[in-house]
GROMACS .gro file of C-alpha atoms in nm:
model
  124
    1MET     CA    1  12.297  21.631   9.176
    2TYR     CA    2  12.377  21.354   9.422
    3ILE     CA    3  12.124  21.073   9.442
    4SER     CA    4  12.172  20.804   9.709
    5GLU     CA    5  12.174  20.439   9.608
    6HIS     CA    6  11.854  20.371   9.801
    7LEU     CA    7  11.674  20.653   9.623
    8LYS     CA    8  11.795  20.530   9.283
    9TRP     CA    9  11.640  20.188   9.342
   10ARG     CA   10  11.312  20.342   9.457
   11ILE     CA   11  11.304  20.555   9.142
   12LEU     CA   12  11.366  20.248   8.926
   13ILE     CA   13  11.088  20.057   9.104
   14ALA     CA   14  10.844  20.348   9.058
   15ARG     CA   15  10.923  20.362   8.687
   16ALA     CA   16  10.893  19.985   8.649
   17LEU     CA   17  10.554  19.988   8.823
   18LYS     CA   18  10.435  20.255   8.582
   19SER     CA   19  10.565  20.069   8.278
   20PHE     CA   20  10.398  19.741   8.379
   21HIS     CA   21  10.070  19.856   8.530
   22PHE     CA   22   9.993  20.193   8.368
   23GLU     CA   23   9.707  20.225   8.120
   24SER     CA   24   9.682  20.551   7.931
   25GLU     CA   25   9.300  20.565   7.905
   26ASN     CA   26   9.274  20.777   8.219
   27ALA     CA   27   9.630  20.867   8.306
   28ASN     CA   28   9.582  21.057   8.633
   29ARG     CA   29   9.338  20.812   8.789
   30ASN     CA   30   9.543  20.517   8.673
   31LEU     CA   31   9.869  20.648   8.821
   32LYS     CA   32   9.687  20.702   9.149
   33ARG     CA   33   9.554  20.344   9.139
   34VAL     CA   34   9.900  20.200   9.068
   35PHE     CA   35  10.038  20.398   9.362
   36GLU     CA   36   9.754  20.299   9.599
   37VAL     CA   37   9.769  19.930   9.512
   38PHE     CA   38  10.147  19.880   9.491
   39GLY     CA   39  10.356  20.196   9.518
   40LYS     CA   40  10.278  20.310   9.869
   41TYR     CA   41  10.379  19.970  10.007
   42LEU     CA   42  10.691  19.923   9.796
   43LEU     CA   43  10.820  20.280   9.789
   44GLY     CA   44  10.714  20.405  10.131
   45THR     CA   45  10.650  20.755   9.995
   46THR     CA   46  10.362  20.987   9.928
   47TYR     CA   47  10.184  21.001   9.594
   48ASP     CA   48  10.345  21.336   9.506
   49THR     CA   49  10.693  21.199   9.575
   50SER     CA   50  10.627  20.895   9.359
   51LEU     CA   51  10.522  21.129   9.077
   52THR     CA   52  10.854  21.313   9.102
   53TYR     CA   53  11.034  20.978   9.068
   54LEU     CA   54  10.877  20.946   8.723
   55ASN     CA   55  11.031  21.276   8.608
   56LYS     CA   56  11.319  21.161   8.386
   57GLU     CA   57  11.459  21.512   8.355
   58LYS     CA   58  11.497  21.551   8.731
   59TYR     CA   59  11.637  21.204   8.794
   60ASP     CA   60  11.860  21.077   8.515
   61ILE     CA   61  11.962  20.727   8.619
   62SER     CA   62  11.962  20.569   8.277
   63GLU     CA   63  12.284  20.381   8.355
   64LEU     CA   64  12.110  20.164   8.617
   65LYS     CA   65  11.875  19.874   8.559
   66LEU     CA   66  11.680  19.659   8.799
   67PRO     CA   67  11.782  19.292   8.820
   68PRO     CA   68  11.560  19.061   8.609
   69TYR     CA   69  11.412  18.882   8.911
   70ILE     CA   70  11.290  19.215   9.053
   71LEU     CA   71  11.135  19.310   8.718
   72ILE     CA   72  10.955  18.977   8.696
   73ALA     CA   73  10.825  19.012   9.051
   74LEU     CA   74  10.698  19.365   8.980
   75LYS     CA   75  10.529  19.247   8.664
   76LEU     CA   76  10.353  18.966   8.850
   77LEU     CA   77  10.221  19.186   9.131
   78ASP     CA   78   9.875  19.224   8.981
   79ALA     CA   79   9.845  18.849   8.922
   80ILE     CA   80   9.959  18.781   9.279
   81ARG     CA   81   9.698  19.026   9.411
   82LEU     CA   82   9.425  18.852   9.210
   83THR     CA   83   9.547  18.514   9.334
   84CYS     CA   84   9.528  18.623   9.697
   85ASP     CA   85   9.181  18.769   9.645
   86ARG     CA   86   9.057  18.446   9.488
   87LEU     CA   87   9.204  18.226   9.759
   88HIS     CA   88   9.065  18.448  10.033
   89ALA     CA   89   8.721  18.448   9.868
   90ARG     CA   90   8.717  18.068   9.867
   91ARG     CA   91   8.820  18.023  10.227
   92PRO     CA   92   8.874  18.333  10.440
   93ASN     CA   93   9.129  18.295  10.718
   94ALA     CA   94   9.261  17.969  10.576
   95SER     CA   95   9.631  17.899  10.550
   96TRP     CA   96   9.751  17.807  10.205
   97THR     CA   97  10.045  17.598  10.100
   98LEU     CA   98  10.298  17.743   9.863
   99THR     CA   99  10.198  17.482   9.605
  100ALA     CA  100   9.832  17.590   9.617
  101ILE     CA  101   9.930  17.955   9.583
  102VAL     CA  102  10.156  17.887   9.285
  103GLU     CA  103   9.892  17.672   9.115
  104GLU     CA  104   9.634  17.948   9.151
  105LEU     CA  105   9.887  18.208   9.034
  106LEU     CA  106   9.957  18.002   8.722
  107ALA     CA  107   9.583  17.979   8.655
  108VAL     CA  108   9.551  18.359   8.684
  109VAL     CA  109   9.847  18.416   8.452
  110ARG     CA  110   9.706  18.170   8.195
  111GLU     CA  111   9.367  18.345   8.204
  112LYS     CA  112   9.534  18.681   8.148
  113GLU     CA  113   9.728  18.538   7.854
  114LYS     CA  114   9.409  18.404   7.696
  115GLY     CA  115   9.247  18.744   7.738
  116HIS     CA  116   9.537  18.923   7.565
  117PRO     CA  117   9.699  18.679   7.319
  118ASP     CA  118   9.853  18.950   7.104
  119ARG     CA  119  10.006  19.147   7.390
  120LYS     CA  120  10.378  19.102   7.442
  121ASN     CA  121  10.466  19.016   7.801
  122ARG     CA  122  10.840  19.042   7.778
  123VAL     CA  123  11.060  19.190   8.046
  124ASP     CA  124  11.324  19.408   7.879
   0.00000   0.00000   0.00000
């Protein structure tokens, strides 16, 4: 089966989002949340289409890997969302410098690390 290059990268992004942001406590609701928060903006597809991207039997693209900088960015999406929410809550409609955003992002990441010290946050 022919799979275009663009589709291959979308499939890899969908699978990376699931691997970084999926929690198995309530699988169906959690996949929907991951799609609503990140997937619909990054993939530009419907929820059903994003679910088919996760089917490893239908799409076997095991020879491809996302570049490390893309994986890191996908892993940090939740922290970036929290950072933006915090900054907006402090001063709505304010413009923020890149330095202020990065400082707040680092604070969010440090708080998450303190909350989960035994969790491995490696990007493989």
